């Protein structure tokens, strides 16, 4: 047993305490009463106990047991060496002593157990996990391993690594641990022959002018001489192939290419060679903004749009695409300054593309306009989509139109093949349909596998949230049998007294039985029941489903992108539950707006529009007699959006022959263009995952930063202000393009794109001996030549530590309590002694003595 003091510096308080109590003892102790002497000793002892308690004392009981924990680096830089590491550890276990326990862990970005702590290790598992091996986090491995065993035992961590950490800091982690029983040994290991070639740098101009010659600079690092090819692409199309001779070390190449396309250009360079250790470091991206006139993208719903012919192509670059040709990446969407949807159905584009458009508008200032038609707005299935969020109108019509009574049955496949994204989107779509129904509407939901399962009984929806929760709880499983479920849906609807009765059948498979569908549907039509079908994926019976929809007087949807399912069910529900198209000629009411001068001499007559509801903060320029918005606009983030609920063709009536018709579209296109002040904020990569953003004009105090990837997903950021107008941004993003949107407190903004290169893990580097030496020296460990040296005797002693601080504090408190008691009540006298004294005072002799003493006076 050994006494240890955690903070012995507090013992210096004994010096003034000794002087004080010593002075009192010399001065007063002899003349003091017995009570004072006892109180003095109690108080001095209590103070001594308190001082010893401040020194955090503990009793250490030594034991012989020790722990040796192996940490195997399985990061990408040591790919292929995990088997060699495990074999080295297994051989070293023969040198283990009886009093030593062993554990084996592996680490990269994560931390995994290969062999739990044991005193009798057997053979290691044959396979080493390789998940999350893109980075090296030695710091996390140190902290988790040091706390994985018995912290009272002397512990040696043996790390097998190349020391090239790419996440966190092992030295900082060591500072936090500060354990006197922890020793770190390292067995350095590295790839000897990698045969690796990597593109370490790819630079193109940040901005260029149309026709200008652009300089491309590429740096290729290689650990050997070889032949290779550089392949250049622009906007995902191959541009050029250049053969190169690569020498050992760094090779720099320069090329020139004309800027022949305006807008945002995404350039990529790829490296191809016969033998290469890592493919991850063979490509890099770069972005160049080619200046020119603003570019407008017009998207049509399948039929050519008249809008491009009406726009001023002398000052605007106009591109027309069909909905199936709509770009699916943010970089391609940002090539355009504004986007116009002319009667485009939401069922033709996925929600992923909608999300990309929303990010382009909100974060990067791209303008967006939706033009009406029978495939647009609510009839296009845009309810609760990212497109509805960015528009100044809601797809729902609120209380202004006569609505037919509706009975809706959703029959959805829940067989095993629906598992995953298809099932989740189908449930979300059905839940959205619940929100679109009114309290008087009737709804039923049947999920089927090899038999029908009633999820919602057919009836009015009293609690929409509860109904949606039931739908969202559907789980997949079983086979596919369509007929019985469809038959049950028809049976549920046929006797209901409703103006519209509709069934939506959704499946990704083929029915296991064949029945007389025609008779079932024809009987349903006699009861005013219609049927639409949704075919999901390649395995669905398209012919059957298309035939059912045709016979059932409904619509057939052939889905290749599962993210369109919610839009399809929304569209079907809205088409049956609402009268959205208002088809009667009228003169729109004009309100004050930027289109005003066009209507100075009067406004033409419109024929048709789609009913919507203006959002609270929207600016309405034209309105119908029913107070429905015809032309509305608002700001959404950095961008502007416009809703024109009439059409570009016959729906616009006399507008088509109006002299200001081209000016109307050009004014709309001009309104969509970004109008914020642009400051070229600097964005510099400091290290992997950390970027420094600064206002070079020093006119900003607070910077707001958002980052979005190619798929339109917002990347979580950790922002740390460094100075006024300067922040450091930390983000975890995979290699590729990241688009930054930066704004300040005055509304100035800037958009730029940067390449997130492949991780430092894939760079050709030697072992980091400096870091490994630091870790071993700081903990009294060593760099090992052989792994069996891990089991040498440890300089630290194992043992259990038991703190006695609370015991001393309790003792001091008890002594102080006795001290107070004695000073308050004094020393107690035994009862017998007190009685004797009383008897003695009551005796006759004592009375006589008192009388004599009184007479002498």
GROMACS .gro file of N, CA and C in nm, residues 154-265:
model
  336
  154UNK      N    1  -0.114  -0.070  -1.592
  154UNK     CA    2  -0.014  -0.015  -1.684
  154UNK      C    3  -0.046  -0.065  -1.824
  155UNK      N    4  -0.053   0.029  -1.919
  155UNK     CA    5  -0.099  -0.003  -2.054
  155UNK      C    6   0.002   0.044  -2.157
  156UNK      N    7   0.027  -0.041  -2.254
  156UNK     CA    8   0.113  -0.004  -2.366
  156UNK      C    9   0.030  -0.013  -2.494
  157UNK      N   10   0.021   0.098  -2.566
  157UNK     CA   11  -0.044   0.098  -2.696
  157UNK      C   12   0.063   0.078  -2.802
  158UNK      N   13   0.043  -0.021  -2.885
  158UNK     CA   14   0.138  -0.050  -2.993
  158UNK      C   15   0.067  -0.020  -3.124
  159UNK      N   16   0.109   0.089  -3.189
  159UNK     CA   17   0.043   0.134  -3.312
  159UNK      C   18   0.127   0.090  -3.432
  160UNK      N   19   0.063   0.020  -3.524
  160UNK     CA   20   0.129  -0.020  -3.649
  160UNK      C   21   0.073   0.070  -3.758
  161UNK      N   22   0.155   0.166  -3.806
  161UNK     CA   23   0.105   0.271  -3.894
  161UNK      C   24   0.220   0.333  -3.972
  162UNK      N   25   0.182   0.415  -4.073
  162UNK     CA   26   0.282   0.496  -4.143
  162UNK      C   27   0.286   0.638  -4.088
  163UNK      N   28   0.199   0.667  -3.990
  163UNK     CA   29   0.200   0.797  -3.924
  163UNK      C   30   0.140   0.911  -4.003
  164UNK      N   31   0.087   0.884  -4.120
  164UNK     CA   32   0.032   0.992  -4.204
  164UNK      C   33  -0.115   1.013  -4.168
  165UNK      N   34  -0.138   1.086  -4.057
  165UNK     CA   35  -0.275   1.113  -4.013
  165UNK      C   36  -0.337   1.218  -4.103
  166UNK      N   37  -0.463   1.197  -4.138
  166UNK     CA   38  -0.535   1.291  -4.225
  166UNK      C   39  -0.661   1.345  -4.158
  167UNK      N   40  -0.686   1.304  -4.034
  167UNK     CA   41  -0.796   1.359  -3.956
  167UNK      C   42  -0.750   1.379  -3.813
  168UNK      N   43  -0.787   1.493  -3.753
  168UNK     CA   44  -0.758   1.525  -3.614
  168UNK      C   45  -0.608   1.534  -3.590
  169UNK      N   46  -0.569   1.543  -3.460
  169UNK     CA   47  -0.428   1.556  -3.424
  169UNK      C   48  -0.397   1.461  -3.309
  170UNK      N   49  -0.307   1.366  -3.333
  170UNK     CA   50  -0.270   1.270  -3.230
  170UNK      C   51  -0.198   1.337  -3.114
  171UNK      N   52  -0.120   1.441  -3.141
  171UNK     CA   53  -0.048   1.511  -3.034
  171UNK      C   54  -0.147   1.580  -2.941
  172UNK      N   55  -0.250   1.645  -2.998
  172UNK     CA   56  -0.352   1.709  -2.914
  172UNK      C   57  -0.427   1.604  -2.833
  173UNK      N   58  -0.452   1.491  -2.891
  173UNK     CA   59  -0.520   1.384  -2.819
  173UNK      C   60  -0.435   1.336  -2.702
  174UNK      N   61  -0.305   1.327  -2.723
  174UNK     CA   62  -0.214   1.283  -2.617
  174UNK      C   63  -0.214   1.383  -2.501
  175UNK      N   64  -0.224   1.513  -2.534
  175UNK     CA   65  -0.231   1.615  -2.429
  175UNK      C   66  -0.354   1.597  -2.342
  176UNK      N   67  -0.464   1.554  -2.403
  176UNK     CA   68  -0.588   1.535  -2.326
  176UNK      C   69  -0.580   1.412  -2.237
  177UNK      N   70  -0.507   1.309  -2.281
  177UNK     CA   71  -0.502   1.185  -2.205
  177UNK      C   72  -0.421   1.202  -2.077
  178UNK      N   73  -0.296   1.246  -2.087
  178UNK     CA   74  -0.209   1.274  -1.972
  178UNK      C   75  -0.216   1.163  -1.867
  179UNK      N   76  -0.193   1.041  -1.906
  179UNK     CA   77  -0.195   0.928  -1.813
  179UNK      C   78  -0.053   0.883  -1.784
  180UNK      N   79  -0.021   0.862  -1.657
  180UNK     CA   80   0.114   0.817  -1.622
  180UNK      C   81   0.128   0.665  -1.632
  181UNK      N   82   0.021   0.599  -1.674
  181UNK     CA   83   0.030   0.454  -1.692
  181UNK      C   84   0.013   0.415  -1.838
  182UNK      N   85   0.025   0.512  -1.928
  182UNK     CA   86   0.006   0.487  -2.071
  182UNK      C   87   0.136   0.511  -2.146
  183UNK      N   88   0.175   0.411  -2.221
  183UNK     CA   89   0.298   0.418  -2.300
  183UNK      C   90   0.263   0.385  -2.445
  184UNK      N   91   0.319   0.461  -2.539
  184UNK     CA   92   0.290   0.440  -2.681
  184UNK      C   93   0.416   0.392  -2.752
  185UNK      N   94   0.406   0.272  -2.809
  185UNK     CA   95   0.509   0.220  -2.900
  185UNK      C   96   0.455   0.226  -3.042
  186UNK      N   97   0.544   0.240  -3.139
  186UNK     CA   98   0.502   0.242  -3.279
  186UNK      C   99   0.594   0.153  -3.360
  187UNK      N  100   0.531   0.068  -3.441
  187UNK     CA  101   0.607  -0.010  -3.539
  187UNK      C  102   0.581   0.052  -3.675
  188UNK      N  103   0.678   0.130  -3.728
  188UNK     CA  104   0.654   0.199  -3.856
  188UNK      C  105   0.642   0.099  -3.970
  189UNK      N  106   0.546   0.126  -4.059
  189UNK     CA  107   0.528   0.043  -4.177
  189UNK      C  108   0.482   0.132  -4.291
  190UNK      N  109   0.523   0.104  -4.412
  190UNK     CA  110   0.478   0.182  -4.527
  190UNK      C  111   0.483   0.098  -4.653
  191UNK      N  112   0.413   0.145  -4.754
  191UNK     CA  113   0.415   0.079  -4.884
  191UNK      C  114   0.555   0.094  -4.943
  192UNK      N  115   0.613  -0.015  -4.989
  192UNK     CA  116   0.748  -0.006  -5.046
  192UNK      C  117   0.742   0.026  -5.195
  193UNK      N  118   0.660  -0.043  -5.268
  193UNK     CA  119   0.646  -0.014  -5.412
  193UNK      C  120   0.498   0.005  -5.443
  194UNK      N  121   0.457   0.131  -5.463
  194UNK     CA  122   0.316   0.160  -5.485
  194UNK      C  123   0.277   0.155  -5.632
  195UNK      N  124   0.372   0.191  -5.721
  195UNK     CA  125   0.337   0.205  -5.863
  195UNK      C  126   0.217   0.296  -5.879
  196UNK      N  127   0.226   0.412  -5.817
  196UNK     CA  128   0.111   0.503  -5.818
  196UNK      C  129   0.142   0.629  -5.895
  197UNK      N  130   0.040   0.677  -5.966
  197UNK     CA  131   0.047   0.800  -6.042
  197UNK      C  132  -0.077   0.882  -6.003
  198UNK      N  133  -0.059   1.011  -5.974
  198UNK     CA  134  -0.169   1.092  -5.923
  198UNK      C  135  -0.166   1.231  -5.985
  199UNK      N  136  -0.288   1.284  -6.011
  199UNK     CA  137  -0.299   1.425  -6.051
  199UNK      C  138  -0.305   1.507  -5.923
  200UNK      N  139  -0.202   1.585  -5.897
  200UNK     CA  140  -0.196   1.662  -5.774
  200UNK      C  141  -0.246   1.804  -5.791
  201UNK      N  142  -0.258   1.852  -5.916
  201UNK     CA  143  -0.302   1.990  -5.937
  201UNK      C  144  -0.365   2.003  -6.074
  202UNK      N  145  -0.477   2.076  -6.081
  202UNK     CA  146  -0.545   2.105  -6.207
  202UNK      C  147  -0.599   2.247  -6.198
  203UNK      N  148  -0.547   2.336  -6.278
  203UNK     CA  149  -0.585   2.478  -6.270
  203UNK      C  150  -0.637   2.526  -6.404
  204UNK      N  151  -0.753   2.594  -6.400
  204UNK     CA  152  -0.807   2.663  -6.517
  204UNK      C  153  -0.840   2.805  -6.473
  205UNK      N  154  -0.856   2.900  -6.565
  205UNK     CA  155  -0.888   3.037  -6.523
  205UNK      C  156  -1.022   3.044  -6.450
  206UNK      N  157  -1.031   3.129  -6.346
  206UNK     CA  158  -1.158   3.146  -6.276
  206UNK      C  159  -1.263   3.207  -6.368
  207UNK      N  160  -1.221   3.301  -6.455
  207UNK     CA  161  -1.312   3.366  -6.550
  207UNK      C  162  -1.245   3.376  -6.686
  208UNK      N  163  -1.325   3.371  -6.790
  208UNK     CA  164  -1.274   3.385  -6.927
  208UNK      C  165  -1.382   3.450  -7.012
  209UNK      N  166  -1.343   3.500  -7.129
  209UNK     CA  167  -1.437   3.559  -7.223
  209UNK      C  168  -1.455   3.464  -7.341
  210UNK      N  169  -1.570   3.472  -7.402
  210UNK     CA  170  -1.601   3.386  -7.515
  210UNK      C  171  -1.495   3.403  -7.624
  211UNK      N  172  -1.439   3.290  -7.671
  211UNK     CA  173  -1.336   3.293  -7.774
  211UNK      C  174  -1.195   3.306  -7.719
  212UNK      N  175  -1.182   3.339  -7.592
  212UNK     CA  176  -1.049   3.357  -7.531
  212UNK      C  177  -0.980   3.222  -7.517
  213UNK      N  178  -0.847   3.221  -7.533
  213UNK     CA  179  -0.768   3.100  -7.513
  213UNK      C  180  -0.744   3.079  -7.364
  214UNK      N  181  -0.787   2.964  -7.313
  214UNK     CA  182  -0.774   2.934  -7.170
  214UNK      C  183  -0.652   2.845  -7.148
  215UNK      N  184  -0.575   2.875  -7.044
  215UNK     CA  185  -0.458   2.795  -7.010
  215UNK      C  186  -0.493   2.694  -6.902
  216UNK      N  187  -0.467   2.567  -6.931
  216UNK     CA  188  -0.488   2.460  -6.835
  216UNK      C  189  -0.350   2.415  -6.785
  217UNK      N  190  -0.335   2.401  -6.653
  217UNK     CA  191  -0.210   2.351  -6.594
  217UNK      C  192  -0.240   2.227  -6.512
  218UNK      N  193  -0.163   2.122  -6.538
  218UNK     CA  194  -0.184   1.994  -6.469
  218UNK      C  195  -0.051   1.948  -6.412
  219UNK      N  196  -0.051   1.904  -6.285
  219UNK     CA  197   0.067   1.845  -6.222
  219UNK      C  198   0.038   1.698  -6.194
  220UNK      N  199   0.129   1.611  -6.237
  220UNK     CA  200   0.115   1.467  -6.217
  220UNK      C  201   0.232   1.418  -6.134
  221UNK      N  202   0.203   1.355  -6.020
  221UNK     CA  203   0.306   1.297  -5.934
  221UNK      C  204   0.314   1.148  -5.960
  222UNK      N  205   0.437   1.097  -5.968
  222UNK     CA  206   0.453   0.955  -5.997
  222UNK      C  207   0.576   0.901  -5.924
  223UNK      N  208   0.571   0.775  -5.883
  223UNK     CA  209   0.688   0.713  -5.820
  223UNK      C  210   0.762   0.622  -5.918
  224UNK      N  211   0.734   0.640  -6.048
  224UNK     CA  212   0.803   0.560  -6.150
  224UNK      C  213   0.793   0.633  -6.284
  225UNK      N  214   0.872   0.589  -6.379
  225UNK     CA  215   0.860   0.638  -6.516
  225UNK      C  216   0.756   0.553  -6.590
  226UNK      N  217   0.672   0.619  -6.666
  226UNK     CA  218   0.566   0.544  -6.736
  226UNK      C  219   0.504   0.631  -6.845
  227UNK      N  220   0.424   0.566  -6.928
  227UNK     CA  221   0.344   0.636  -7.027
  227UNK      C  222   0.200   0.641  -6.979
  228UNK      N  223   0.132   0.750  -7.012
  228UNK     CA  224  -0.006   0.766  -6.967
  228UNK      C  225  -0.081   0.856  -7.064
  229UNK      N  226  -0.210   0.876  -7.036
  229UNK     CA  227  -0.293   0.966  -7.116
  229UNK      C  228  -0.368   1.059  -7.023
  230UNK      N  229  -0.376   1.186  -7.063
  230UNK     CA  230  -0.461   1.284  -6.995
  230UNK      C  231  -0.585   1.305  -7.080
  231UNK      N  232  -0.702   1.288  -7.019
  231UNK     CA  233  -0.829   1.304  -7.090
  231UNK      C  234  -0.900   1.425  -7.031
  232UNK      N  235  -0.929   1.523  -7.114
  232UNK     CA  236  -0.998   1.644  -7.071
  232UNK      C  237  -1.145   1.636  -7.111
  233UNK      N  238  -1.233   1.684  -7.023
  233UNK     CA  239  -1.375   1.691  -7.057
  233UNK      C  240  -1.430   1.825  -7.011
  234UNK      N  241  -1.533   1.871  -7.081
  234UNK     CA  242  -1.603   1.995  -7.046
  234UNK      C  243  -1.751   1.963  -7.034
  235UNK      N  244  -1.808   1.993  -6.917
  235UNK     CA  245  -1.950   1.965  -6.892
  235UNK      C  246  -1.986   1.821  -6.922
  236UNK      N  247  -1.899   1.729  -6.875
  236UNK     CA  248  -1.919   1.584  -6.883
  236UNK      C  249  -1.908   1.529  -7.025
  237UNK      N  250  -1.851   1.607  -7.120
  237UNK     CA  251  -1.826   1.558  -7.255
  237UNK      C  252  -1.676   1.567  -7.283
  238UNK      N  253  -1.620   1.457  -7.335
  238UNK     CA  254  -1.475   1.454  -7.360
  238UNK      C  255  -1.436   1.563  -7.459
  239UNK      N  256  -1.327   1.632  -7.424
  239UNK     CA  257  -1.281   1.745  -7.503
  239UNK      C  258  -1.154   1.711  -7.582
  240UNK      N  259  -1.062   1.637  -7.517
  240UNK     CA  260  -0.933   1.611  -7.581
  240UNK      C  261  -0.863   1.498  -7.507
  241UNK      N  262  -0.773   1.429  -7.577
  241UNK     CA  263  -0.687   1.325  -7.517
  241UNK      C  264  -0.543   1.359  -7.550
  242UNK      N  265  -0.458   1.364  -7.446
  242UNK     CA  266  -0.317   1.400  -7.465
  242UNK      C  267  -0.229   1.288  -7.409
  243UNK      N  268  -0.148   1.221  -7.495
  243UNK     CA  269  -0.052   1.123  -7.442
  243UNK      C  270   0.064   1.195  -7.373
  244UNK      N  271   0.115   1.141  -7.263
  244UNK     CA  272   0.224   1.204  -7.189
  244UNK      C  273   0.329   1.101  -7.150
  245UNK      N  274   0.452   1.147  -7.134
  245UNK     CA  275   0.561   1.068  -7.079
  245UNK      C  276   0.584   1.116  -6.936
  246UNK      N  277   0.568   1.028  -6.839
  246UNK     CA  278   0.576   1.067  -6.699
  246UNK      C  279   0.709   1.023  -6.641
  247UNK      N  280   0.780   1.115  -6.576
  247UNK     CA  281   0.904   1.084  -6.507
  247UNK      C  282   0.877   1.067  -6.358
  248UNK      N  283   0.971   1.006  -6.287
  248UNK     CA  284   0.956   0.991  -6.143
  248UNK      C  285   0.960   1.129  -6.077
  249UNK      N  286   0.868   1.154  -5.982
  249UNK     CA  287   0.859   1.284  -5.919
  249UNK      C  288   0.738   1.360  -5.972
  250UNK      N  289   0.746   1.494  -5.970
  250UNK     CA  290   0.634   1.575  -6.017
  250UNK      C  291   0.657   1.619  -6.161
  251UNK      N  292   0.551   1.608  -6.242
  251UNK     CA  293   0.554   1.647  -6.382
  251UNK      C  294   0.445   1.752  -6.404
  252UNK      N  295   0.480   1.863  -6.470
  252UNK     CA  296   0.385   1.971  -6.493
  252UNK      C  297   0.362   1.987  -6.643
  253UNK      N  298   0.235   1.994  -6.683
  253UNK     CA  299   0.199   2.005  -6.825
  253UNK      C  300   0.106   2.125  -6.843
  254UNK      N  301   0.116   2.192  -6.956
  254UNK     CA  302   0.033   2.307  -6.987
  254UNK      C  303  -0.032   2.288  -7.124
  255UNK      N  304  -0.160   2.326  -7.134
  255UNK     CA  305  -0.234   2.317  -7.258
  255UNK      C  306  -0.324   2.440  -7.271
  256UNK      N  307  -0.367   2.468  -7.391
  256UNK     CA  308  -0.457   2.581  -7.416
  256UNK      C  309  -0.580   2.533  -7.491
  257UNK      N  310  -0.697   2.584  -7.449
  257UNK     CA  311  -0.822   2.549  -7.514
  257UNK      C  312  -0.907   2.676  -7.526
  258UNK      N  313  -0.977   2.695  -7.638
  258UNK     CA  314  -1.061   2.815  -7.653
  258UNK      C  315  -1.189   2.804  -7.570
  259UNK      N  316  -1.234   2.916  -7.515
  259UNK     CA  317  -1.362   2.922  -7.444
  259UNK      C  318  -1.472   2.943  -7.548
  260UNK      N  319  -1.527   2.834  -7.597
  260UNK     CA  320  -1.624   2.844  -7.707
  260UNK      C  321  -1.769   2.830  -7.662
  261UNK      N  322  -1.792   2.815  -7.533
  261UNK     CA  323  -1.928   2.806  -7.480
  261UNK      C  324  -1.939   2.900  -7.362
  262UNK      N  325  -2.046   2.979  -7.360
  262UNK     CA  326  -2.065   3.075  -7.250
  262UNK      C  327  -2.126   3.005  -7.129
  263UNK      N  328  -2.112   3.072  -7.014
  263UNK     CA  329  -2.170   3.021  -6.891
  263UNK      C  330  -2.068   2.947  -6.806
  264UNK      N  331  -2.119   2.880  -6.703
  264UNK     CA  332  -2.034   2.806  -6.610
  264UNK      C  333  -1.987   2.676  -6.675
  265UNK      N  334  -1.855   2.660  -6.688
  265UNK     CA  335  -1.799   2.541  -6.751
  265UNK      C  336  -1.732   2.452  -6.645
   0.00000   0.00000   0.00000
